[in-house]
Short mmCIF file of C-alpha atoms and ligand atoms in Angstrom, two decimals:
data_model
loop_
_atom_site.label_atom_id
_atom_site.label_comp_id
_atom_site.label_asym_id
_atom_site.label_seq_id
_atom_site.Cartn_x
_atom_site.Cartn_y
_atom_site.Cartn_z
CA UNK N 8 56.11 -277.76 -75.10
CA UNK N 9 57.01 -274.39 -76.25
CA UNK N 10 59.83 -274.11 -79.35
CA UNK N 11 63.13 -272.60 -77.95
CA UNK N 12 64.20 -269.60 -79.14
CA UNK N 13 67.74 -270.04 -79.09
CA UNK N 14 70.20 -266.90 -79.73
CA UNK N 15 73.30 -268.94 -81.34
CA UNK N 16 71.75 -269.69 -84.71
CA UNK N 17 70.67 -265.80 -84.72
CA UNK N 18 73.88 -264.36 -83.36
CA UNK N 19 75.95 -267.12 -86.09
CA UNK N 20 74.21 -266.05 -88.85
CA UNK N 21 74.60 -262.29 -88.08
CA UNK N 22 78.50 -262.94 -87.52
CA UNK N 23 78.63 -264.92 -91.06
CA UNK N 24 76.96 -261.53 -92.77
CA UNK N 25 79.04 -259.74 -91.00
CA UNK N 26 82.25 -261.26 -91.89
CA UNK N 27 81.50 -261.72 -95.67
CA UNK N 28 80.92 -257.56 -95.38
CA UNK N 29 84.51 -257.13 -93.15
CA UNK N 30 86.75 -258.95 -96.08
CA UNK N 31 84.60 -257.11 -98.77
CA UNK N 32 85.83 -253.77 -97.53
CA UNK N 33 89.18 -255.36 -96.47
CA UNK N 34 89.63 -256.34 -100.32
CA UNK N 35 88.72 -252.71 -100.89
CA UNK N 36 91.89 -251.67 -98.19
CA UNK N 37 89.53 -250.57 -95.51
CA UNK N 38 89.96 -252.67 -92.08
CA UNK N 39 86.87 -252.61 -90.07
CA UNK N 40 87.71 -250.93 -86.83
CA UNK N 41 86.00 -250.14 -83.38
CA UNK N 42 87.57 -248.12 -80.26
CA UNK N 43 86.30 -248.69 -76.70
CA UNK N 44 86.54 -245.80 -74.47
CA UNK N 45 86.96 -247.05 -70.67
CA UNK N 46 87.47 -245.16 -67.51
CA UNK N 47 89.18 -246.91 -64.86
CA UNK N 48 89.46 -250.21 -64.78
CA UNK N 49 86.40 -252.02 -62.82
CA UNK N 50 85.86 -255.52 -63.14
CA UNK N 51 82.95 -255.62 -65.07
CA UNK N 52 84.24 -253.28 -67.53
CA UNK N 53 87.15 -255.60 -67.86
CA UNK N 54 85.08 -258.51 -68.43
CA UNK N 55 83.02 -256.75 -70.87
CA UNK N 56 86.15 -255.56 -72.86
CA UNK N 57 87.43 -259.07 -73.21
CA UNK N 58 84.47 -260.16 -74.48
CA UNK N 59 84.01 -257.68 -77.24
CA UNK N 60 87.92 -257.90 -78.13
CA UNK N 61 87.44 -262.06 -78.63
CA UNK N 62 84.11 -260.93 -80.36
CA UNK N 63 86.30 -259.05 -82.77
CA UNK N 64 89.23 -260.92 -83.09
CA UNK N 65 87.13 -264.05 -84.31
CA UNK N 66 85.20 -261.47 -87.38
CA UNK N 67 88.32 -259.88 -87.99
CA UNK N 68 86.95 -256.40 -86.44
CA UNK N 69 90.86 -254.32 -85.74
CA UNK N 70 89.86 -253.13 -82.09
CA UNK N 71 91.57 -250.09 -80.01
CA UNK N 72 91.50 -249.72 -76.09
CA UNK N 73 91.27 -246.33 -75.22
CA UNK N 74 92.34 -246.34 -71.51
CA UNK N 75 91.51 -243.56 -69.44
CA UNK N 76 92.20 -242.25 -65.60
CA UNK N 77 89.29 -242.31 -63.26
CA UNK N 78 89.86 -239.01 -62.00
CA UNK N 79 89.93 -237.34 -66.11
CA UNK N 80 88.72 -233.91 -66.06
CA UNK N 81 85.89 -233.44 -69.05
CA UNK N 82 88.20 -231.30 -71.20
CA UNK N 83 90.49 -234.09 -71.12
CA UNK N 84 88.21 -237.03 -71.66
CA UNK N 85 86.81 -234.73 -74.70
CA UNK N 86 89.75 -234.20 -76.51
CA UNK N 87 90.32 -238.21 -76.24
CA UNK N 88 86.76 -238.63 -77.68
CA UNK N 89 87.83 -236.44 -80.76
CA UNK N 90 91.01 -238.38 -81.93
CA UNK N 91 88.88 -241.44 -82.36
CA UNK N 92 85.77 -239.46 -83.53
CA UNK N 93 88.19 -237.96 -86.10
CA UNK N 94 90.09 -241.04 -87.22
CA UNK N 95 88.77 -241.95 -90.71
CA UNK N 96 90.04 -245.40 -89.41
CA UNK N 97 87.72 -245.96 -86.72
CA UNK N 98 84.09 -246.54 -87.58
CA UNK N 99 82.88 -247.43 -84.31
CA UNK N 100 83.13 -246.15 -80.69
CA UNK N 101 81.91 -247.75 -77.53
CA UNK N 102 82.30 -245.20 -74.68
CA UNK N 103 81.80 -247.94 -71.18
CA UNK N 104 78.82 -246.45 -68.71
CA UNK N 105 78.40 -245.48 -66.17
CA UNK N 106 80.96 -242.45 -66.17
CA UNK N 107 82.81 -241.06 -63.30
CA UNK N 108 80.85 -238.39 -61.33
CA UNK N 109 82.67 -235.18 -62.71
CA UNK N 110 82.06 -236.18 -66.32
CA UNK N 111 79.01 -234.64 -68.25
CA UNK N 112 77.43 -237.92 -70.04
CA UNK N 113 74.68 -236.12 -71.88
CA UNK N 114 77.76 -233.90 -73.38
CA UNK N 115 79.51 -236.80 -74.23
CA UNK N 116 76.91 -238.24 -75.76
CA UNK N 117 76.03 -234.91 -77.99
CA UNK N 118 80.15 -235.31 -78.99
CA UNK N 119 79.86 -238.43 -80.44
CA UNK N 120 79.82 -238.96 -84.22
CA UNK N 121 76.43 -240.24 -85.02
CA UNK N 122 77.57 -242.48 -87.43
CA UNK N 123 79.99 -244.14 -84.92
CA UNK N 124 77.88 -244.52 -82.19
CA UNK N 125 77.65 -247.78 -81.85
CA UNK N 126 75.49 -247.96 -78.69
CA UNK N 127 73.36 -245.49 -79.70
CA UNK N 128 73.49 -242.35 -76.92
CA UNK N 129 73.86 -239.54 -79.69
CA UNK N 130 70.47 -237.67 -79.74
CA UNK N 131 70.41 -238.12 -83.35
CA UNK N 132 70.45 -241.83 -83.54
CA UNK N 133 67.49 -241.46 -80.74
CA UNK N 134 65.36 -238.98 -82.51
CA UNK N 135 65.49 -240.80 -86.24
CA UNK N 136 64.55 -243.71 -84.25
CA UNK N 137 61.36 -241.95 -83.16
CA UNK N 138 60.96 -240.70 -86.66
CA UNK N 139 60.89 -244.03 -88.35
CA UNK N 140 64.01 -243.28 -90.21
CA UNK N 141 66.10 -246.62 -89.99
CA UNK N 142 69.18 -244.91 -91.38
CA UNK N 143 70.51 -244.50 -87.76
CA UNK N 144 71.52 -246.80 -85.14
CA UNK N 145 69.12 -248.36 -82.85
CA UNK N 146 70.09 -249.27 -79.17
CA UNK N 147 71.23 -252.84 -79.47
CA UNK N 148 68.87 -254.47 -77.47
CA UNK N 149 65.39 -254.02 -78.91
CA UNK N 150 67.35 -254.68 -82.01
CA UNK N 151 68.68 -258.31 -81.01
CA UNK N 152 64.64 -258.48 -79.54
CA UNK N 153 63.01 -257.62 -83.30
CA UNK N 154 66.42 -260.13 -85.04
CA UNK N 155 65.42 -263.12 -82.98
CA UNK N 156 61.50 -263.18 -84.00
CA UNK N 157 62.50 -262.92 -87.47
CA UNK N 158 65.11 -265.31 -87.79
CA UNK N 159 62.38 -267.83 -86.31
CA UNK N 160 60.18 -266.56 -89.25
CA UNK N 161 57.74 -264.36 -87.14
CA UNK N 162 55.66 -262.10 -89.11
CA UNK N 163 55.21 -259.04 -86.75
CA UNK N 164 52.92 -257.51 -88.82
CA UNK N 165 49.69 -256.83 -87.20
CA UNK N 166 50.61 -258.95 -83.52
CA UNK N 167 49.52 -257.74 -80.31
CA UNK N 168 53.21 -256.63 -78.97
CA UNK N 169 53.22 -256.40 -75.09
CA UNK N 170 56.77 -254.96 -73.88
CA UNK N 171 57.33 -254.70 -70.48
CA UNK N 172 59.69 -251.81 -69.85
CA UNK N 173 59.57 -248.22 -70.54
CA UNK N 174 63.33 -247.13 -70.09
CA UNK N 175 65.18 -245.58 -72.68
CA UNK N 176 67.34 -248.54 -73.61
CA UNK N 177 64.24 -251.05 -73.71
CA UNK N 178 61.14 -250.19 -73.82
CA UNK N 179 60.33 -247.49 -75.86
CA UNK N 180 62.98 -247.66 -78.76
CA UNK N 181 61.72 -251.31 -78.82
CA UNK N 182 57.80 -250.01 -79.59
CA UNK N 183 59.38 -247.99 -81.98
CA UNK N 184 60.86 -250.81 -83.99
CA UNK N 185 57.95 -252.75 -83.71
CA UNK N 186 55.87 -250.06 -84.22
CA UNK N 187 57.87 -249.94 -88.04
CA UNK N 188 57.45 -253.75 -88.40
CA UNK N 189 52.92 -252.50 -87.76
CA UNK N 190 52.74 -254.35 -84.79
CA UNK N 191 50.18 -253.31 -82.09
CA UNK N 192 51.73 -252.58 -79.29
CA UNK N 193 51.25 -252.37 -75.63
CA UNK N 194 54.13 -250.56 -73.77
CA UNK N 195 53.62 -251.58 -69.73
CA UNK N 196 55.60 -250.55 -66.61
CA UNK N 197 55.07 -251.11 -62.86
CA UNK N 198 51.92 -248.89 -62.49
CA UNK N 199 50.39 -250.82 -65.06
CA UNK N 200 46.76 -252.60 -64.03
CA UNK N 201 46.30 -256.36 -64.28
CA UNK N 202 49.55 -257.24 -65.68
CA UNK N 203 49.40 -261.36 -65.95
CA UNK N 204 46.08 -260.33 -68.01
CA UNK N 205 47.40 -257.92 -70.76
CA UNK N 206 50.59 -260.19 -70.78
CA UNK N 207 48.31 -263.50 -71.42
CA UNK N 208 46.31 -261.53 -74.17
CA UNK N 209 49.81 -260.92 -76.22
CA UNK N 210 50.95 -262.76 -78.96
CA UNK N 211 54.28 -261.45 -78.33
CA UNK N 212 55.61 -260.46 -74.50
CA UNK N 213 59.13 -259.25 -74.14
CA UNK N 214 59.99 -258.84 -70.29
CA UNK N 215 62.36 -256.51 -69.41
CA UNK N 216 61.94 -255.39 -65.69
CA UNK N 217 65.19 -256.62 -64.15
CA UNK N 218 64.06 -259.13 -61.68
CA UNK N 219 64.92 -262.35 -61.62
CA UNK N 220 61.70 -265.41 -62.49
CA UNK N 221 59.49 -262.53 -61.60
CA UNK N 222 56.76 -263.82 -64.72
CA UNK N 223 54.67 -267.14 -63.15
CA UNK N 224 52.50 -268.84 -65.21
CA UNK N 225 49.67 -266.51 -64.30
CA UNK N 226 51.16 -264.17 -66.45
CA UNK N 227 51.39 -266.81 -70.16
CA UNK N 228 48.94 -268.22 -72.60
CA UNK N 229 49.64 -271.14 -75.41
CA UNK N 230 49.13 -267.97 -77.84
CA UNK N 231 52.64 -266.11 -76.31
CA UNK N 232 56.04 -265.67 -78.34
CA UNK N 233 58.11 -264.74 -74.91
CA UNK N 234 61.16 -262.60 -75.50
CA UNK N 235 63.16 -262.42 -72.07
CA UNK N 236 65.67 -259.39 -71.75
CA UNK N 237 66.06 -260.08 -68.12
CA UNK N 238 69.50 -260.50 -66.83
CA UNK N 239 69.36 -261.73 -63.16
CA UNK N 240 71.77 -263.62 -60.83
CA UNK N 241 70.91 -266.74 -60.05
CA UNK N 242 73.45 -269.37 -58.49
CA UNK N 243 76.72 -269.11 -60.80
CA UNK N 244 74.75 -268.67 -63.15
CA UNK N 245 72.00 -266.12 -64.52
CA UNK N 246 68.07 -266.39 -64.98
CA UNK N 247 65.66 -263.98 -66.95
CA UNK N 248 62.51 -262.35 -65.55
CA UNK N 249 60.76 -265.28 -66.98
CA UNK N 250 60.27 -268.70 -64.59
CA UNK N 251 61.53 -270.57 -67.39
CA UNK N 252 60.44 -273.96 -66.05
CA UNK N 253 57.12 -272.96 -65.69
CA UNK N 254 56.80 -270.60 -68.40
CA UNK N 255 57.88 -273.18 -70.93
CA UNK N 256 55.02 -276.25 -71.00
CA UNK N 257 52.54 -273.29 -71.39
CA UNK N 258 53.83 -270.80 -74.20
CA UNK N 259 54.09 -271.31 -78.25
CA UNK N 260 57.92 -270.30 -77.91
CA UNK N 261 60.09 -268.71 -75.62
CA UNK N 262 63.67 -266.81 -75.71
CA UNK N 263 66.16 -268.63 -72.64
CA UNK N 264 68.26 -267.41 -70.44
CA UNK N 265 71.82 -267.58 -70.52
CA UNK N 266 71.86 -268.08 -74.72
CA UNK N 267 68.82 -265.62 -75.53
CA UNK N 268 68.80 -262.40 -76.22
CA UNK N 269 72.52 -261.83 -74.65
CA UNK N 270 74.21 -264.16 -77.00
CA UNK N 271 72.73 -261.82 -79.82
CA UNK N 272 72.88 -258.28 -78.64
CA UNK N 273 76.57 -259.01 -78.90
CA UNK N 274 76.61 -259.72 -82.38
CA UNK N 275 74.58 -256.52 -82.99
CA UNK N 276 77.15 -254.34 -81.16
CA UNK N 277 79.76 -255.22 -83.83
CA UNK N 278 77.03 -255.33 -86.80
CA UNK N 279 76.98 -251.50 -85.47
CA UNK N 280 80.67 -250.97 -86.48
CA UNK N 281 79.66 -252.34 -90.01
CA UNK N 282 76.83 -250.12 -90.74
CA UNK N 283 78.90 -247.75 -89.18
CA UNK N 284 81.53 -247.93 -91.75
CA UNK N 285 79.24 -248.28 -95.30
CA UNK N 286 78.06 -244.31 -93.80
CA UNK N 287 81.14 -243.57 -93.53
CA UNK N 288 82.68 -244.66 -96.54
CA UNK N 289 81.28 -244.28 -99.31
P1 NAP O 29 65.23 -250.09 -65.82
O1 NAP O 29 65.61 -248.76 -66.40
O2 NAP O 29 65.33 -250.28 -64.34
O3 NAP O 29 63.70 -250.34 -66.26
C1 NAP O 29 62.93 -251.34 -65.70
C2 NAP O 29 61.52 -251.26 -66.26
O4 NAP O 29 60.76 -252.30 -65.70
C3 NAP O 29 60.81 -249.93 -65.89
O5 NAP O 29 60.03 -249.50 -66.99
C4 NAP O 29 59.92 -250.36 -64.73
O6 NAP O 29 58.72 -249.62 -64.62
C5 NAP O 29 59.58 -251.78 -65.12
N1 NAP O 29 59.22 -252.56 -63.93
C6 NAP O 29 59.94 -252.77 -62.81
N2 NAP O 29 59.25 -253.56 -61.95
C7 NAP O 29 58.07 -253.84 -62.54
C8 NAP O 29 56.94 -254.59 -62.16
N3 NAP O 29 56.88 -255.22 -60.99
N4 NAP O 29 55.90 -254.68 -63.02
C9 NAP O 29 55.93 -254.04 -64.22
N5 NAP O 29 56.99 -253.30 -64.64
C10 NAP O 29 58.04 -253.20 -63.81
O7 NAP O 29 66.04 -251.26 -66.46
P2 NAP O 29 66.67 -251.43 -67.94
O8 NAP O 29 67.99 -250.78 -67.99
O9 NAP O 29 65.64 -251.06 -68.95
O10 NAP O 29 66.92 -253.02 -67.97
C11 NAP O 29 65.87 -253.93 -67.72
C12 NAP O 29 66.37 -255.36 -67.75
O11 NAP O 29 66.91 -255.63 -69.00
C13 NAP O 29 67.47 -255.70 -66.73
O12 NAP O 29 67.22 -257.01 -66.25
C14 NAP O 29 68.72 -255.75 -67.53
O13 NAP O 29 69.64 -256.68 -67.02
C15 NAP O 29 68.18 -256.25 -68.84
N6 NAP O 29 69.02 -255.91 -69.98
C16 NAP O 29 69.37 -256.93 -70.80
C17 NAP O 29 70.15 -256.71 -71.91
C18 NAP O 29 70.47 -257.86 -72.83
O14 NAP O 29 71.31 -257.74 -73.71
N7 NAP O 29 69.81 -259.00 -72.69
C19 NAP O 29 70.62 -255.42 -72.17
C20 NAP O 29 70.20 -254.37 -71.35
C21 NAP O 29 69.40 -254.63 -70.25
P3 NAP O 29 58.73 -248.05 -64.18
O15 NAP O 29 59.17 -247.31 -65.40
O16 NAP O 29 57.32 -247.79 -63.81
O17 NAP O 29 59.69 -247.94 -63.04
#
């Protein structure tokens, strides 16, 4: 029976942290504040909006929607991006993805203040990751990935680290963090040979490939920590990349899926804002 990873505990005592920061500054006269930068108005966006706005409401995070038209011209969307790049009283800015056709992401991306770039998309954020500087911000992800082994007291130092995703937002900004905590690690992708064995050799797996109870139990050992990223349909419901039920009488301890990894990355969005803000003022 493996031990649960659950994401609650991680993402409550992240929002407690958080919150004690928020009415430090707040006793200082400085109001935590993030802006969210949507085009159009598609459902999912919508959904993800509310989500973040309840998120904030309940840390006492101010929020700002900046609603924009789908059909925006890039000189347009940019000078919307600088009045809440330049507002001293924003600290954080979320700009939703994907963008409308006719806008240049990479340019957007290049526009945003480092220091308020929450999701991390501004080339420097990227490139200190890669440099082992941790004074930037790290896509939230890997982060909530790295948060939930050591709340659960894992020492990383040292482990055999098998990721399974090489994107930009997963995989390799994850072996970077790991890489800083001296793990060993293994970074794999869909040309990689023998997969179930280099996955049962880990002491760590995180699965990230996007398809829904894709890992049996060929690919787990009693010595894997599972981390499942995976967010797949499944019913009403959602299921990670990891067959759970079978996964689970055979590994030391797994992440689940829904209230995993999700439930934190969250949290880390707004923990962001914070860090955000102690650059920014000073
Ligand atoms: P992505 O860009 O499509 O990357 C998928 C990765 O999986 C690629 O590296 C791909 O290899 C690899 N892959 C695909 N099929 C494989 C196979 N059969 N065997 C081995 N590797 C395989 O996706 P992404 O944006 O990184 O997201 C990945 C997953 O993470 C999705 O399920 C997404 O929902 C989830 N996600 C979760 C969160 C969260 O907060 N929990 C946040 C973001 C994303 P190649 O490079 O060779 O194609």
């Amino acid at each position: 029976m493996a031990t649960i990873l659950k994401g609650k505990p991680v993402a409550d005592q992240i929002k407690a942290d958080m919150m004690a920061k928020i009415e430090e500054y707040k006793e200082k006269g400085i109001q935590a504040k993030v802006a969210i930068v949507r085009v159009g108005a598609r459902p999912d966006d919508l959904s993800y909006e509310n989500r973040v706005l309840k998120n904030c409401a309940a840390i006492g995070m101010e929020s700002q929607v900046v609603e924009l038209p789908l059909d925006i011209t890039q000189e347009d969307f940019m000078a919307e991006l600088k009045k809440v790049n330049d507002d001293p009283k924003v600290h954080g800015i979320l700009v939703f993805r994907p963008l409308p056709k006719q806008l240049d992401a990479a340019a957007i991306s290049d526009a945003l203040d480092p220091r308020k770039d929450i999701d991390s998309m501004n080339p420097v954020n990227v490139s200190k990751l890669f440099f082992d500087d941790m004074t930037g911000i790290a896509p939230c992800t890997p982060e909530a990935c790295i948060a939930v082994l050591k709340h659960y007291g894992y020492d990383l130092k040292g482990k055999n680290v098998v990721i399974v995703n090489r994107s930009m937002v997963l995989g390799r900004p994850l072996a970077m963090l790991f890489l800083h905590e001296h793990a060993t690690v293994t970074v794999c992708h869909s040309r990689t040979v023998d997969l179930p064995s280099v996955c049962r050799n880990a002491d760590i797996v995180v699965t990230g490939i996007g398809r829904g109870k894709f890992f049996g139990p060929e690919y787990f050992s009693e010595k894997n920590v599972v981390v499942d990223v995976g967010i797949n349909p499944d019913g009403d419901s959602i299921c990670g990349d990891a067959d759970f039920e079978k996964a689970e009488p055979i590994v030391s301890a797994i992440t689940p899926v829904p209230g995993g990894i999700g439930t934190i990355t969250s949290m880390i969005l707004l923990q962001h804002v914070v860090k955000g803000m102690e650059m920014q003022v000073k």
